[in-house]
Amino acid sequence: MIFSNPWYRSFRQRLIDWYSTNHRQLPWRETNNPYHIWVSEIMLQQTQVATVIDYYHRFLKRFPAVESLARAPQEDVLEHWSGLGYYRRARSLHAAAQQIVESLGGEFPNSVEAIQQLHGIGRYTAGAIASFAFDQPAPILEANTIRLFSRIMAITESTRLSSVQNQLWQFAEEILPTGDGSGKLNQAVMELGSLICTPQNPKCQSCPIRKQCRAHELGLEGQIPLVLKKPKAEPLVHVGAVIQDRQGRFLLRQNDSSQWWQDLWDLPWVEIAVRKSLKLDASERHEIEQTFSERLGIRVQVEQQLASVRHAVTKYKVHYFCLRSSLAKGSKLKASTNLGWFSIQELPPVSSRFKKIRLES
Ligand code: SF4
């Protein structure tokens, strides 16, 4: 045990009192439906609360229960995720919904161990669903609670160390009450981390547990948790071919499982050597055309630059150039399910960067 029983009792009491009057009203807090809580938790990974609210309502309006999500075509699921990014989350939700319907008779599991068996659900999300929906005494650890707990214990080492992770998980477990109330307590620690124990300038004077916080006592709240410098983003250059048919429809290609934006549609694109501008001489033009031909089996002629956008993906910053192009003379598209002509009015689910380039028919 890291602290004494009276210490934990007082910690819980202060937190719950604070939470009762200070927490935000969020739609996923007004329910104990595990499916709804699960959808919100997956959306909240890498996305801000304010953005998630609208998506959450829209997604649940279209897929109100786990069965409707399981039965839906993947395209439809991706469509309702469009704009949230990190589409792997939507694919995992869909796959796990099918798992629940096919293997568990549509019944959402209620233990951390069983929830963690579902596709794409890790220890944190399983704990969040088990405690918020079923009030199970399941510990949780995510960005907000890692920061809060490491300050309370004044941990000056990196929170990525496995010894530190173990200490944090142990603390997350020990703060939970023995009877009911684990769900509320977990909500309270997350909310305190999010609203008061913020990454910069924590509001210690308004913090209900400041008397129990070692970092505050030692004046170390600004230095904990230890933030390691992020490595510099690596540059990449992608070239997309803007090809239209006689009716003004665009040729799009569906990204495969080896690519980012898996299953979403985009201009046919290839990666080329990093460069600042795309003023091409004849040999560079030829090289790009060859790359299209070798990598995608599409023989194109590139013409002029139409647009360029910059965006970030994982550790990369991508400069995406779109070139007006045409199919090379005599070249015919092979019958393929991942290539197709689409009008701007009837697009399939497209990547977020495709939306940024604003093509006109
Ligand atoms: S006292 Fe300050 S550093 Fe400590 S938990 Fe509260 S807000 Fe965070």
PDB file of N, CA and C in Angstrom, residues 24 30 59 68 97 104 111 113 123 127 134-135 180 183 210 249 255 262 267 285 290 327 330:
ATOM      1  N   ARG A  24     -18.440  18.594 -15.361  1.00  0.00           N
ATOM      2  CA  ARG A  24     -19.157  19.029 -16.572  1.00  0.00           C
ATOM      3  C   ARG A  24     -20.278  18.037 -16.888  1.00  0.00           C
ATOM      4  N   GLU A  30     -24.394  10.702 -18.541  1.00  0.00           N
ATOM      5  CA  GLU A  30     -25.795  10.605 -18.114  1.00  0.00           C
ATOM      6  C   GLU A  30     -26.345   9.219 -18.403  1.00  0.00           C
ATOM      7  N   PHE A  59     -23.441   9.593 -34.276  1.00  0.00           N
ATOM      8  CA  PHE A  59     -23.092   8.182 -34.411  1.00  0.00           C
ATOM      9  C   PHE A  59     -24.169   7.311 -33.745  1.00  0.00           C
ATOM     10  N   SER A  68     -27.049  -2.703 -34.308  1.00  0.00           N
ATOM     11  CA  SER A  68     -27.118  -1.893 -35.533  1.00  0.00           C
ATOM     12  C   SER A  68     -25.724  -1.557 -36.040  1.00  0.00           C
ATOM     13  N   ALA A  97     -18.055  -4.801 -32.314  1.00  0.00           N
ATOM     14  CA  ALA A  97     -19.525  -4.914 -32.256  1.00  0.00           C
ATOM     15  C   ALA A  97     -19.946  -6.250 -32.873  1.00  0.00           C
ATOM     16  N   LEU A 104     -21.103 -13.297 -28.384  1.00  0.00           N
ATOM     17  CA  LEU A 104     -21.631 -13.102 -27.023  1.00  0.00           C
ATOM     18  C   LEU A 104     -23.141 -12.878 -27.027  1.00  0.00           C
ATOM     19  N   SER A 111     -17.005  -7.634 -17.233  1.00  0.00           N
ATOM     20  CA  SER A 111     -15.768  -7.669 -16.438  1.00  0.00           C
ATOM     21  C   SER A 111     -14.623  -7.100 -17.260  1.00  0.00           C
ATOM     22  N   GLU A 113     -11.650  -8.209 -17.688  1.00  0.00           N
ATOM     23  CA  GLU A 113     -10.971  -9.248 -18.459  1.00  0.00           C
ATOM     24  C   GLU A 113     -11.748  -9.541 -19.742  1.00  0.00           C
ATOM     25  N   ARG A 123      -6.366  -1.883 -21.715  1.00  0.00           N
ATOM     26  CA  ARG A 123      -6.636  -1.932 -20.266  1.00  0.00           C
ATOM     27  C   ARG A 123      -7.390  -0.692 -19.794  1.00  0.00           C
ATOM     28  N   GLY A 127     -11.256  -0.779 -18.327  1.00  0.00           N
ATOM     29  CA  GLY A 127     -11.495  -0.312 -16.956  1.00  0.00           C
ATOM     30  C   GLY A 127     -12.549   0.783 -16.927  1.00  0.00           C
ATOM     31  N   PHE A 134     -20.736  -0.466 -15.145  1.00  0.00           N
ATOM     32  CA  PHE A 134     -21.130  -1.542 -14.223  1.00  0.00           C
ATOM     33  C   PHE A 134     -20.656  -1.292 -12.778  1.00  0.00           C
ATOM     34  N   ASP A 135     -20.044  -0.144 -12.565  1.00  0.00           N
ATOM     35  CA  ASP A 135     -19.513   0.222 -11.247  1.00  0.00           C
ATOM     36  C   ASP A 135     -18.571  -0.846 -10.667  1.00  0.00           C
ATOM     37  N   ASP A 180     -19.597   0.258  -3.350  1.00  0.00           N
ATOM     38  CA  ASP A 180     -19.987   0.942  -4.596  1.00  0.00           C
ATOM     39  C   ASP A 180     -19.201   2.243  -4.768  1.00  0.00           C
ATOM     40  N   GLY A 183     -17.029   3.816 -10.188  1.00  0.00           N
ATOM     41  CA  GLY A 183     -17.256   4.547 -11.436  1.00  0.00           C
ATOM     42  C   GLY A 183     -17.170   6.045 -11.199  1.00  0.00           C
ATOM     43  N   ARG A 210      -5.120  19.437  -2.528  1.00  0.00           N
ATOM     44  CA  ARG A 210      -3.773  20.019  -2.489  1.00  0.00           C
ATOM     45  C   ARG A 210      -3.024  19.664  -1.204  1.00  0.00           C
ATOM     46  N   ARG A 249     -16.180  13.416 -63.603  1.00  0.00           N
ATOM     47  CA  ARG A 249     -15.999  12.605 -62.390  1.00  0.00           C
ATOM     48  C   ARG A 249     -14.505  12.392 -62.121  1.00  0.00           C
ATOM     49  N   ASN A 255      -7.623   3.265 -50.302  1.00  0.00           N
ATOM     50  CA  ASN A 255      -6.361   2.878 -49.659  1.00  0.00           C
ATOM     51  C   ASN A 255      -6.464   1.463 -49.100  1.00  0.00           C
ATOM     52  N   GLN A 262      -6.726   3.560 -44.237  1.00  0.00           N
ATOM     53  CA  GLN A 262      -7.185   2.274 -44.791  1.00  0.00           C
ATOM     54  C   GLN A 262      -8.690   2.310 -45.082  1.00  0.00           C
ATOM     55  N   LEU A 267      -7.304  10.531 -53.963  1.00  0.00           N
ATOM     56  CA  LEU A 267      -6.755  10.537 -55.315  1.00  0.00           C
ATOM     57  C   LEU A 267      -5.730   9.419 -55.390  1.00  0.00           C
ATOM     58  N   ARG A 285       9.073  14.694 -64.216  1.00  0.00           N
ATOM     59  CA  ARG A 285       7.699  14.365 -64.598  1.00  0.00           C
ATOM     60  C   ARG A 285       7.621  12.881 -64.994  1.00  0.00           C
ATOM     61  N   GLN A 290       6.339   7.173 -63.951  1.00  0.00           N
ATOM     62  CA  GLN A 290       6.818   5.793 -63.800  1.00  0.00           C
ATOM     63  C   GLN A 290       6.415   5.237 -62.447  1.00  0.00           C
ATOM     64  N   LEU A 327      -5.153  10.038 -68.011  1.00  0.00           N
ATOM     65  CA  LEU A 327      -4.699   8.664 -68.246  1.00  0.00           C
ATOM     66  C   LEU A 327      -3.837   8.686 -69.503  1.00  0.00           C
ATOM     67  N   GLY A 330      -3.869   5.238 -74.662  1.00  0.00           N
ATOM     68  CA  GLY A 330      -3.926   3.788 -74.817  1.00  0.00           C
ATOM     69  C   GLY A 330      -4.022   3.051 -73.492  1.00  0.00           C
TER      70      GLY A 330
END
